[in-house]
Coordinates of C-alpha atoms and ligand atoms in Angstrom, one line a residue:
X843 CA 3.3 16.8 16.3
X844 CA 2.7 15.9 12.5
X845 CA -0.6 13.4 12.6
X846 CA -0.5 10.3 10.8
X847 CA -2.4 11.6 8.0
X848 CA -0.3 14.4 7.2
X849 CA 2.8 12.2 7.4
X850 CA 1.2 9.8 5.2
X851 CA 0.6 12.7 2.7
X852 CA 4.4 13.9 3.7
X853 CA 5.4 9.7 2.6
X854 CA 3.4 9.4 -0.6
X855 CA 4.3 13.2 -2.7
X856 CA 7.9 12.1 -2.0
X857 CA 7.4 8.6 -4.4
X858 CA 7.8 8.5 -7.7
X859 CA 6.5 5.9 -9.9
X860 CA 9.3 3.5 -10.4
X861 CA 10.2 1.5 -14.0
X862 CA 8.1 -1.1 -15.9
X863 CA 9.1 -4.2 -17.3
X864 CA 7.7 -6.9 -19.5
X865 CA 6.4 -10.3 -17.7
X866 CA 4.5 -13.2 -19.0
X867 CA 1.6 -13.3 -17.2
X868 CA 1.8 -16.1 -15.4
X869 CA 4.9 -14.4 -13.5
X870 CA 2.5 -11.5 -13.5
X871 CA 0.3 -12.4 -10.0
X872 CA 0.6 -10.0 -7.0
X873 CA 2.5 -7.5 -9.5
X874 CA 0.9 -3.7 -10.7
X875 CA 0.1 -3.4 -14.0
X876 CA 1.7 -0.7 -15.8
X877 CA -0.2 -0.3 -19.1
X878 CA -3.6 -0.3 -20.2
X879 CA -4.9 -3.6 -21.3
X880 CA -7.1 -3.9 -24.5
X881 CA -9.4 -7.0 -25.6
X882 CA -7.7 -8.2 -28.8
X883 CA -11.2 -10.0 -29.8
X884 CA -14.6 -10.2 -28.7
X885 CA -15.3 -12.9 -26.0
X886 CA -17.3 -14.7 -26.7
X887 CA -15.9 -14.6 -30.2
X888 CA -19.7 -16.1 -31.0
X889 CA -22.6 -16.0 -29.7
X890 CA -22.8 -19.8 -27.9
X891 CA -25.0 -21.7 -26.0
X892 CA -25.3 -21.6 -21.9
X893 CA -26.5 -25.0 -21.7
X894 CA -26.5 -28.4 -22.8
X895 CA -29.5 -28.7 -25.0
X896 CA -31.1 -27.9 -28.3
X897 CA -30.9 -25.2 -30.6
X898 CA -33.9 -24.0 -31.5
X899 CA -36.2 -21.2 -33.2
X900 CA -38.0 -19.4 -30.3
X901 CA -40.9 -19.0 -32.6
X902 CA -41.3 -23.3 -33.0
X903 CA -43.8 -25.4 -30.8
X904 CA -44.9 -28.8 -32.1
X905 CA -42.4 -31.8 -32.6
X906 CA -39.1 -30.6 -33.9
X907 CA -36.7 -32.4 -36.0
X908 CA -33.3 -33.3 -35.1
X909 CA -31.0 -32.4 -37.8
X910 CA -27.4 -32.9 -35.8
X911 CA -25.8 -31.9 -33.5
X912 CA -23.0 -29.2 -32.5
X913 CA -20.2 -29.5 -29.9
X914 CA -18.2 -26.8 -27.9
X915 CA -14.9 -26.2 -30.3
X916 CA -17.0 -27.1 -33.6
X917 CA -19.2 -25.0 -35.7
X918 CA -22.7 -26.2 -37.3
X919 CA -22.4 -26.7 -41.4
X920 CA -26.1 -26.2 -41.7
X921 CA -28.5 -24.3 -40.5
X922 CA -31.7 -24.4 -38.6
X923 CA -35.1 -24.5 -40.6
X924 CA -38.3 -24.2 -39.4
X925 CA -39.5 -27.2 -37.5
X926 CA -36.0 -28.1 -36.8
X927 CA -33.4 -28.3 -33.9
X928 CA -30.3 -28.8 -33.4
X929 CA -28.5 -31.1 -30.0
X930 CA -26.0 -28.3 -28.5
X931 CA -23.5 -28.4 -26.1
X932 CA -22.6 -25.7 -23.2
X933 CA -19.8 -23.0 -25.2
X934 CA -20.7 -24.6 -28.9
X935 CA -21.5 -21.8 -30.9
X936 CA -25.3 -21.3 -31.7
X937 CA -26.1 -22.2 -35.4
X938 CA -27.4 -20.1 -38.4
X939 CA -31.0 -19.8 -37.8
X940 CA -31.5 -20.7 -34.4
X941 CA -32.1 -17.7 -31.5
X942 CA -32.6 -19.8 -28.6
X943 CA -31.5 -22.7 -26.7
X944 CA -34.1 -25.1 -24.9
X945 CA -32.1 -27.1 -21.8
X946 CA -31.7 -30.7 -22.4
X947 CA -33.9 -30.4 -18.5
X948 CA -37.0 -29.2 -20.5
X949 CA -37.1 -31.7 -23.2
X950 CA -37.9 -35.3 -24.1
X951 CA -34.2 -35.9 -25.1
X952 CA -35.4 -37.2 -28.5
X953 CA -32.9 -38.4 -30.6
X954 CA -34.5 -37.6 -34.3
X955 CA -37.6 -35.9 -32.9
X956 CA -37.3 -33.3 -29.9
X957 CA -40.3 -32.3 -27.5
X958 CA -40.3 -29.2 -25.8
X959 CA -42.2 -29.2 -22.3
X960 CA -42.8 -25.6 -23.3
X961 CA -41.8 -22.9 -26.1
X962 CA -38.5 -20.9 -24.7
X963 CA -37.6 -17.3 -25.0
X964 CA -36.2 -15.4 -27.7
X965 CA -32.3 -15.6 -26.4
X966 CA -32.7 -18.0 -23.7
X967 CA -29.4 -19.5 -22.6
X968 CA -27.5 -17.8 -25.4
X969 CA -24.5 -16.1 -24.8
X970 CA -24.1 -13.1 -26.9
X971 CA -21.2 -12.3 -28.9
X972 CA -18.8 -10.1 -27.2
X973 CA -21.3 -10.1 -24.4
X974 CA -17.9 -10.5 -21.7
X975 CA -15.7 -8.0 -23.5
X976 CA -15.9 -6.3 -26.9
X977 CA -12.3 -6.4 -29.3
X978 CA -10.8 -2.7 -28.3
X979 CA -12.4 -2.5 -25.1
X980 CA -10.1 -1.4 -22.2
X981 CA -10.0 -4.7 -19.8
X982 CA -7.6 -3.6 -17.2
X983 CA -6.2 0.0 -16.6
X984 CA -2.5 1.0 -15.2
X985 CA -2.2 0.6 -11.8
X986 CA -4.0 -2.1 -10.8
X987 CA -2.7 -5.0 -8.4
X988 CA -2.7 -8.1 -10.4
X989 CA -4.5 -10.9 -8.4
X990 CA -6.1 -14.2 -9.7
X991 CA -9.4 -12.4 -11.1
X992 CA -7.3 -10.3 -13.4
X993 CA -4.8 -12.6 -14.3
X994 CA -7.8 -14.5 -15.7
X995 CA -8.5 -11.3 -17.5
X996 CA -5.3 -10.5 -19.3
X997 CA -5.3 -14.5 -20.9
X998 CA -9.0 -13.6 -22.4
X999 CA -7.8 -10.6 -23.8
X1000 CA -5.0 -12.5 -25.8
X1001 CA -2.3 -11.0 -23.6
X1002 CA 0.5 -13.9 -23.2
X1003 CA 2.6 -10.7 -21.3
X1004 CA 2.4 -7.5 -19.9
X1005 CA 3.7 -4.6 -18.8
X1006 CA 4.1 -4.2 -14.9
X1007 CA 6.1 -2.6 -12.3
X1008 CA 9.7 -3.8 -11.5
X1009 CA 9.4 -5.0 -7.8
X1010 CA 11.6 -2.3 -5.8
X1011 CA 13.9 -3.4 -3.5
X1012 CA 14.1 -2.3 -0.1
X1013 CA 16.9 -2.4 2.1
X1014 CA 16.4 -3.8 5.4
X1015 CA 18.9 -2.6 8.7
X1016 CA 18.4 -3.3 12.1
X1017 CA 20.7 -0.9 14.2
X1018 CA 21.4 -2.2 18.1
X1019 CA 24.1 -3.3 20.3
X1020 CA 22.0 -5.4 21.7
X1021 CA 21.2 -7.4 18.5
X1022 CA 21.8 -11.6 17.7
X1023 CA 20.5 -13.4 14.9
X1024 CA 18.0 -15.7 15.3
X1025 CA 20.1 -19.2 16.0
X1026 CA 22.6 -17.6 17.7
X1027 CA 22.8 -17.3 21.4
X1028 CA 20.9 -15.5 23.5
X1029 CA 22.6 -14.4 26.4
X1030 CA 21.3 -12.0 29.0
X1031 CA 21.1 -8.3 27.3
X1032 CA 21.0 -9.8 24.1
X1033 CA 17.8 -9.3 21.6
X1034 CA 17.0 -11.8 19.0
X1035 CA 16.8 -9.3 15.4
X1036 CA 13.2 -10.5 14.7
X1037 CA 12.6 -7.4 13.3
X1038 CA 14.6 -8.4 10.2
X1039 CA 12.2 -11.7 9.3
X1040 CA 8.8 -9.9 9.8
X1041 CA 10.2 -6.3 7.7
X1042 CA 11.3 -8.8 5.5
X1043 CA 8.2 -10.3 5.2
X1044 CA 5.9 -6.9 5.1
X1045 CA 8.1 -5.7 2.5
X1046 CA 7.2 -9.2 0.3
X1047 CA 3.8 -8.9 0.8
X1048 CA 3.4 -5.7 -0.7
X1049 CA 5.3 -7.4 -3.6
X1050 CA 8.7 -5.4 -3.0
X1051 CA 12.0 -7.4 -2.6
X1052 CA 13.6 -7.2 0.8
X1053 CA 17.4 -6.8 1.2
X1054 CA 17.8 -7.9 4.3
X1055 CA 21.6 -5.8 5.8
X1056 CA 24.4 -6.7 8.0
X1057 CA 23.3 -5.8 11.8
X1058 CA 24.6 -1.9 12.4
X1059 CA 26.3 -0.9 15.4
X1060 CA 25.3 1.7 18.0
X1061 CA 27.4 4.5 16.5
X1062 CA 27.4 6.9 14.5
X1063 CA 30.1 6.2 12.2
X1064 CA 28.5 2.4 12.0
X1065 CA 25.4 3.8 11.1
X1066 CA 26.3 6.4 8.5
X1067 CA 28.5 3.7 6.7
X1068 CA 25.2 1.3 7.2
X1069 CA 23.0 3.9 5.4
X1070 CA 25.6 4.4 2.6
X1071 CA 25.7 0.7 1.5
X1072 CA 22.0 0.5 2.0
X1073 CA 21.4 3.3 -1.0
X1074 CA 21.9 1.1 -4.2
X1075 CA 18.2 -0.3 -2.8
X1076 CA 15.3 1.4 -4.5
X1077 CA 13.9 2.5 -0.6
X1078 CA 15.8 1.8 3.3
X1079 CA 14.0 0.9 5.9
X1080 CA 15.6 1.1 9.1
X1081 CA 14.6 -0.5 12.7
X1082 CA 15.7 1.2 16.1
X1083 CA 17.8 3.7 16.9
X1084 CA 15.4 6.9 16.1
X1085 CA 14.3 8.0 20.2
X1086 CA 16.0 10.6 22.0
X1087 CA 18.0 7.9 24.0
X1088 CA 21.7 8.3 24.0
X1089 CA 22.7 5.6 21.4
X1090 CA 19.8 6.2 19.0
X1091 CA 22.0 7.7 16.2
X1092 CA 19.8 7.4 13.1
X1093 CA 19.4 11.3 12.6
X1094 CA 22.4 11.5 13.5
X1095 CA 23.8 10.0 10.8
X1096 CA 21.4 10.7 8.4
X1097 CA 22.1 14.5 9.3
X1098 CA 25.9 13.8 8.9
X1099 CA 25.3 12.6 5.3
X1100 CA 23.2 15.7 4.6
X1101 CA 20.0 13.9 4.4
X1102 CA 16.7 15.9 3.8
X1103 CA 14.2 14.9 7.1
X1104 CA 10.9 15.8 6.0
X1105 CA 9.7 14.5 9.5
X1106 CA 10.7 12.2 12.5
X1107 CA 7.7 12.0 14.8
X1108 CA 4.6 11.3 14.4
X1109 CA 1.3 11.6 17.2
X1110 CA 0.5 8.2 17.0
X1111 CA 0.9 4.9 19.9
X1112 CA 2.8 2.8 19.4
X1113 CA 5.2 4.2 17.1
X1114 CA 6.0 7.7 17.8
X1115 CA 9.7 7.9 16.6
X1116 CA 8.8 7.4 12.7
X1117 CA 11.7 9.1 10.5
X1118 CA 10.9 9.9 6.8
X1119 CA 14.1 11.1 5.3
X1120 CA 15.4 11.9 1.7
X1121 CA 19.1 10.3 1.3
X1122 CA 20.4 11.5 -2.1
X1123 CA 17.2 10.0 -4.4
X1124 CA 16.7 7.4 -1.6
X1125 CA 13.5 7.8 0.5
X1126 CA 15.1 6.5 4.1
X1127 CA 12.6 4.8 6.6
X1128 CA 13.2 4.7 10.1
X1129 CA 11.1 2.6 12.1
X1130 CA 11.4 2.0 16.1
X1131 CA 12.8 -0.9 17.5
X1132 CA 10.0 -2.6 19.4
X1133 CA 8.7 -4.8 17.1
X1134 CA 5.2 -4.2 17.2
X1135 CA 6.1 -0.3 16.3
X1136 CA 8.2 -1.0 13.7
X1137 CA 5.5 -3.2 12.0
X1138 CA 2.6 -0.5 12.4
X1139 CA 5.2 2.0 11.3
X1140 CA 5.4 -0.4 8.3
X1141 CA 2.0 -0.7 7.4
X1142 CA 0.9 2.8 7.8
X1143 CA 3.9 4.5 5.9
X1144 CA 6.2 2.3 4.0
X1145 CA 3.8 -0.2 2.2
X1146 CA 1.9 2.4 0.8
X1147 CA 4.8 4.3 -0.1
X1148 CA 6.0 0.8 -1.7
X1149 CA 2.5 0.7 -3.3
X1150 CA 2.2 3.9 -4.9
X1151 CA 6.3 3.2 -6.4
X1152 CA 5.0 0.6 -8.0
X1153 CA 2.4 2.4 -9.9
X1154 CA -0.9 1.7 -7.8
X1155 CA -3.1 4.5 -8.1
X1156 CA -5.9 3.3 -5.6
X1157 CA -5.8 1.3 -2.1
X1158 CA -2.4 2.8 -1.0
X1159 CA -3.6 2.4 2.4
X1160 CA -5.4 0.1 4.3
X1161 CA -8.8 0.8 3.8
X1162 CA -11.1 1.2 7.4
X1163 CA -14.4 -0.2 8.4
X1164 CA -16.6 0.3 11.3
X1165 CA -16.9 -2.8 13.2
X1166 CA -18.0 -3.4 17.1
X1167 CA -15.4 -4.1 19.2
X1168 CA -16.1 -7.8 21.5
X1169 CA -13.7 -6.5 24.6
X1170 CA -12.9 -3.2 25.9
X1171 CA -10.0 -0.8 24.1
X1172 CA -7.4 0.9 25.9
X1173 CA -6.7 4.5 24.9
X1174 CA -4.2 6.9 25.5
X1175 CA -2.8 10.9 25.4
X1176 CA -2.0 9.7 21.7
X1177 CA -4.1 8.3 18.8
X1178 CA -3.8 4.7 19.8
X1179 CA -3.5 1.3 17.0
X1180 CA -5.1 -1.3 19.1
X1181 CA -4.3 -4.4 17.0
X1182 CA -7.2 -6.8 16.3
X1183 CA -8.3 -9.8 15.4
X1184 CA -11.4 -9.3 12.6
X1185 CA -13.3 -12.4 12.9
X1186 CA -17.3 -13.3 12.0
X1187 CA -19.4 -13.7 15.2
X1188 CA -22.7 -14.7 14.6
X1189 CA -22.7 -13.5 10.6
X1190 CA -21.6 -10.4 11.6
X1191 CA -17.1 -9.1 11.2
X1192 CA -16.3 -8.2 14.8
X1193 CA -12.9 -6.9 16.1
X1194 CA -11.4 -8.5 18.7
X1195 CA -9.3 -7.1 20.9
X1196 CA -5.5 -8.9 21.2
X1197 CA -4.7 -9.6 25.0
X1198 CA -1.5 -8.6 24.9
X1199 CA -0.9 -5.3 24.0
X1200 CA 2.8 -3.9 24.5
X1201 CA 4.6 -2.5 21.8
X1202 CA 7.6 -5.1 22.6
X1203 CA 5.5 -7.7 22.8
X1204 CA 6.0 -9.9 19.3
X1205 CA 2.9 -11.8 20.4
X1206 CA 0.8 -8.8 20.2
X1207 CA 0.6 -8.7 16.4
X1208 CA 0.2 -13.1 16.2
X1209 CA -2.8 -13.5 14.1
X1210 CA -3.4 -9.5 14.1
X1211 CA -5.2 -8.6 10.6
X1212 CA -6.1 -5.3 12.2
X1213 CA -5.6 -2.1 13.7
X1214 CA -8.4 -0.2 15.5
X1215 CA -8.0 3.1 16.5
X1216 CA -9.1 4.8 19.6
X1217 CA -8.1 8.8 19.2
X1218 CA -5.9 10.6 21.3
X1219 CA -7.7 11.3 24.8
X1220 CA -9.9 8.8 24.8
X1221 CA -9.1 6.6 27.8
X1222 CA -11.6 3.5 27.3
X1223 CA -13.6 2.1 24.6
X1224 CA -16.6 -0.5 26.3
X1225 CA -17.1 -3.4 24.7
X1226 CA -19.7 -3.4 21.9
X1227 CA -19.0 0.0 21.4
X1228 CA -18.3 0.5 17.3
X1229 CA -14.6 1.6 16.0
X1230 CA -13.3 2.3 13.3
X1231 CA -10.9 -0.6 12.0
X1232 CA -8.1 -0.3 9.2
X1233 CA -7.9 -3.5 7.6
X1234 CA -4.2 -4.8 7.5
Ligands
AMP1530 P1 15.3 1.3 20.1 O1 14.3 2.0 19.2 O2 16.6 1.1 19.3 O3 15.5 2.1 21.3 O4 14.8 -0.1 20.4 C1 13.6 -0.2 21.2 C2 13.4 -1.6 21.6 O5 13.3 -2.5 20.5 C3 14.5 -2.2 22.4 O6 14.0 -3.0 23.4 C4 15.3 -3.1 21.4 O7 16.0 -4.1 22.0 C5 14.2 -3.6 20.5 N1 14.7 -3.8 19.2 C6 15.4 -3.0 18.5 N2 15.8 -3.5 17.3 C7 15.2 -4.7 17.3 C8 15.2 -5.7 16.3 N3 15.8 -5.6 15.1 N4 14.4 -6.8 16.6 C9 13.8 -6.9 17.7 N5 13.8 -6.0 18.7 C10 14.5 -4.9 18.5
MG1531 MG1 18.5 0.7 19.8

């Protein structure tokens, strides 16, 4: 059986980059940019003062005179001579003349005359000219996510929009008889289609639109028809349906509409029935039905299929850390995602076990920002014991 890594290599040659379009950046948060960014000036544009104080000449002890003052947004009209200073404020730009800054802290505060407690260094509290980035330099390559750090970025580099990738959408279907909407009621036999609101949700926080589809029948006609509409989506994601039982017809279908299944197990727990197909130019996900399967199945092969569409050359999958683990792990025949709780514990990330652990049991991924994994054969990990952790 195909391991995860190999499907996840099978899921990310089959995406393609997908289009660019033109935002303004503040639309531009939690989307990939798509072209390199250049500065479009030096910041600071001038070198400028770090501190309130006075502008001085490094080289000056003794009594200095005052001879005016200079405020962030204004430039001084004279310049410093020897002997004299200058009152400057935090970002105003440092005068002709002067090469250092003396904090108000350090000073008598004199209003014509200035005392220095002591002499200060050659470029103290200046900010150099283009000291935070240089006209021309490359800011921000293609590819990266756009969070508040950058968006912060793009603004200093004189960049009121930018190019970055068209959010896909991704069909959502949920395939079972069994299946009710949420509000409806729920009768014996009947399952609530919860895994609808959390795809949904998955799929917008990898930045992706979800398309959420029409509950699909048990059959195979039902199914194929399902798929069909689902195509004008950039990607399909499918829940249920993909076991061996006798009303799981999503190869089925996808076989009837001469879809390309590049694989449809995977040795992993929970989550075994994955299906990576190619529908037309569609790349068709099916996850299982159990909730908490269909969510790993999710994380581990659609976002960063989702990711890598959008342009995102690094992170495509979650990345893993060794942490100690606070209760023991359960393993099994497979390799085995034992979801997590990362918290700190005495200054130190630890993972905590979730109680519950059935792949049908919602509850199991509450508050879950992590999947541990125990390898296949493993029966136990003990408590304290490190494991490797991916961070979701
Ligand atoms: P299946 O993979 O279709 O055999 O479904 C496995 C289990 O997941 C069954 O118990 C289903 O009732 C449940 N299930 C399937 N689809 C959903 C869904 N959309 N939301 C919640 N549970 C589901
Ligand atoms: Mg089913």
């Amino acid at each position: 059986m195909l391991s995860v890594e190999e499907a996840q290599q099978r899921v990310l040659d089959e995406v393609s980059p997908i289009d660019a379009e033109e935002v303004a950046i503040a639309d531009a948060h939690g989307r990939v940019l798509r072209e390199d960014v250049i500065a479009r000036g030096d910041v600071p544009l001038r070198d400028n003062s770090a501190m309130d104080g006075y502008a001085v000449r490094a080289e000056d002890a003794g009594p200095l005179r005052v001879i005016g003052e200079v405020r962030a947004g204004s430039v001084a009209t004279m310049a410093l001579e020897p002997g004299t200073a200058m009152r400057i404020m935090t970002g105003a730009p440092i005068p002709d003349g002067a090469d250092a800054v003396a904090r108000l802290e350090i000073t008598d505060q004199g209003i014509e005359v200035v005392n220095l407690r002591h002499q200060v260094k050659r470029g103290a509290n200046i900010r150099r000219r283009g000291e935070d980035m240089r006209e021309g330099d490359v800011v921000l390559t293609s590819g990266t996510l756009l969070r508040a750090g950058e968006i912060g970025v793009l603004a200093t580099a004189q960049h009121a929009r930018v190019r970055v990738a068209r959010r896909p959408t991704v069909a959502i279907l949920s395939t079972g008889d069994e299946l009710v909407d949420v509000g409806e009621s729920v009768t014996p036999g009947r399952v609530i289609n919860s895994n609808l609101y959390s795809l949904a949700a998955l799929v917008r926080e990898t930045g992706a639109i979800p398309r959420p589809q029409p509950i699909v029948r048990d059959s195979r006609e039902a199914t194929m028809a399902a798929i069909e509409r689902a195509l004008e989506c950039d990607f399909v994601v499918s829940s249920g349906g993909v076991s061996v039982g006798a009303y799981d017809f999503v190869k089925e279908a996808l076989d009837a509409l001469g879809a390309e299944t590049k694989f449809w197990r995977v040795a992993m727990k929970p989550g075994k029935p994955v299906v990576l197909s190619r529908v037309r130019d569609r790349l068709f996900f099916g996850l299982p039905g159990n909730p908490v399967s269909c969510m790993v199945g999710f994380t581990l092969f659609v976002a960063p299929a989702l990711r890598k569409a959008m342009g995102m050359t690094a992170d495509l999958l979650p990345p893993m850390v060794n942490l100690r683990t606070i209760a023991p792990m359960r393993g099994s025949e497979r390799r085995t995602y034992v979801r997590v709780r990362v918290i700190a514990r005495d200054g130190e990330l630890v993972a905590e076990p979730m109680r519950v652990q059935g792949s049908g049991a919602s509850t199991s991924m509450r508050g879950a920002n992590g999947l541990a994994i125990v390898e296949a054969g493993v029966a136990e990990i003990a408590s304290g014991a490190m494991v490797p952790v991916l961070m979701i």
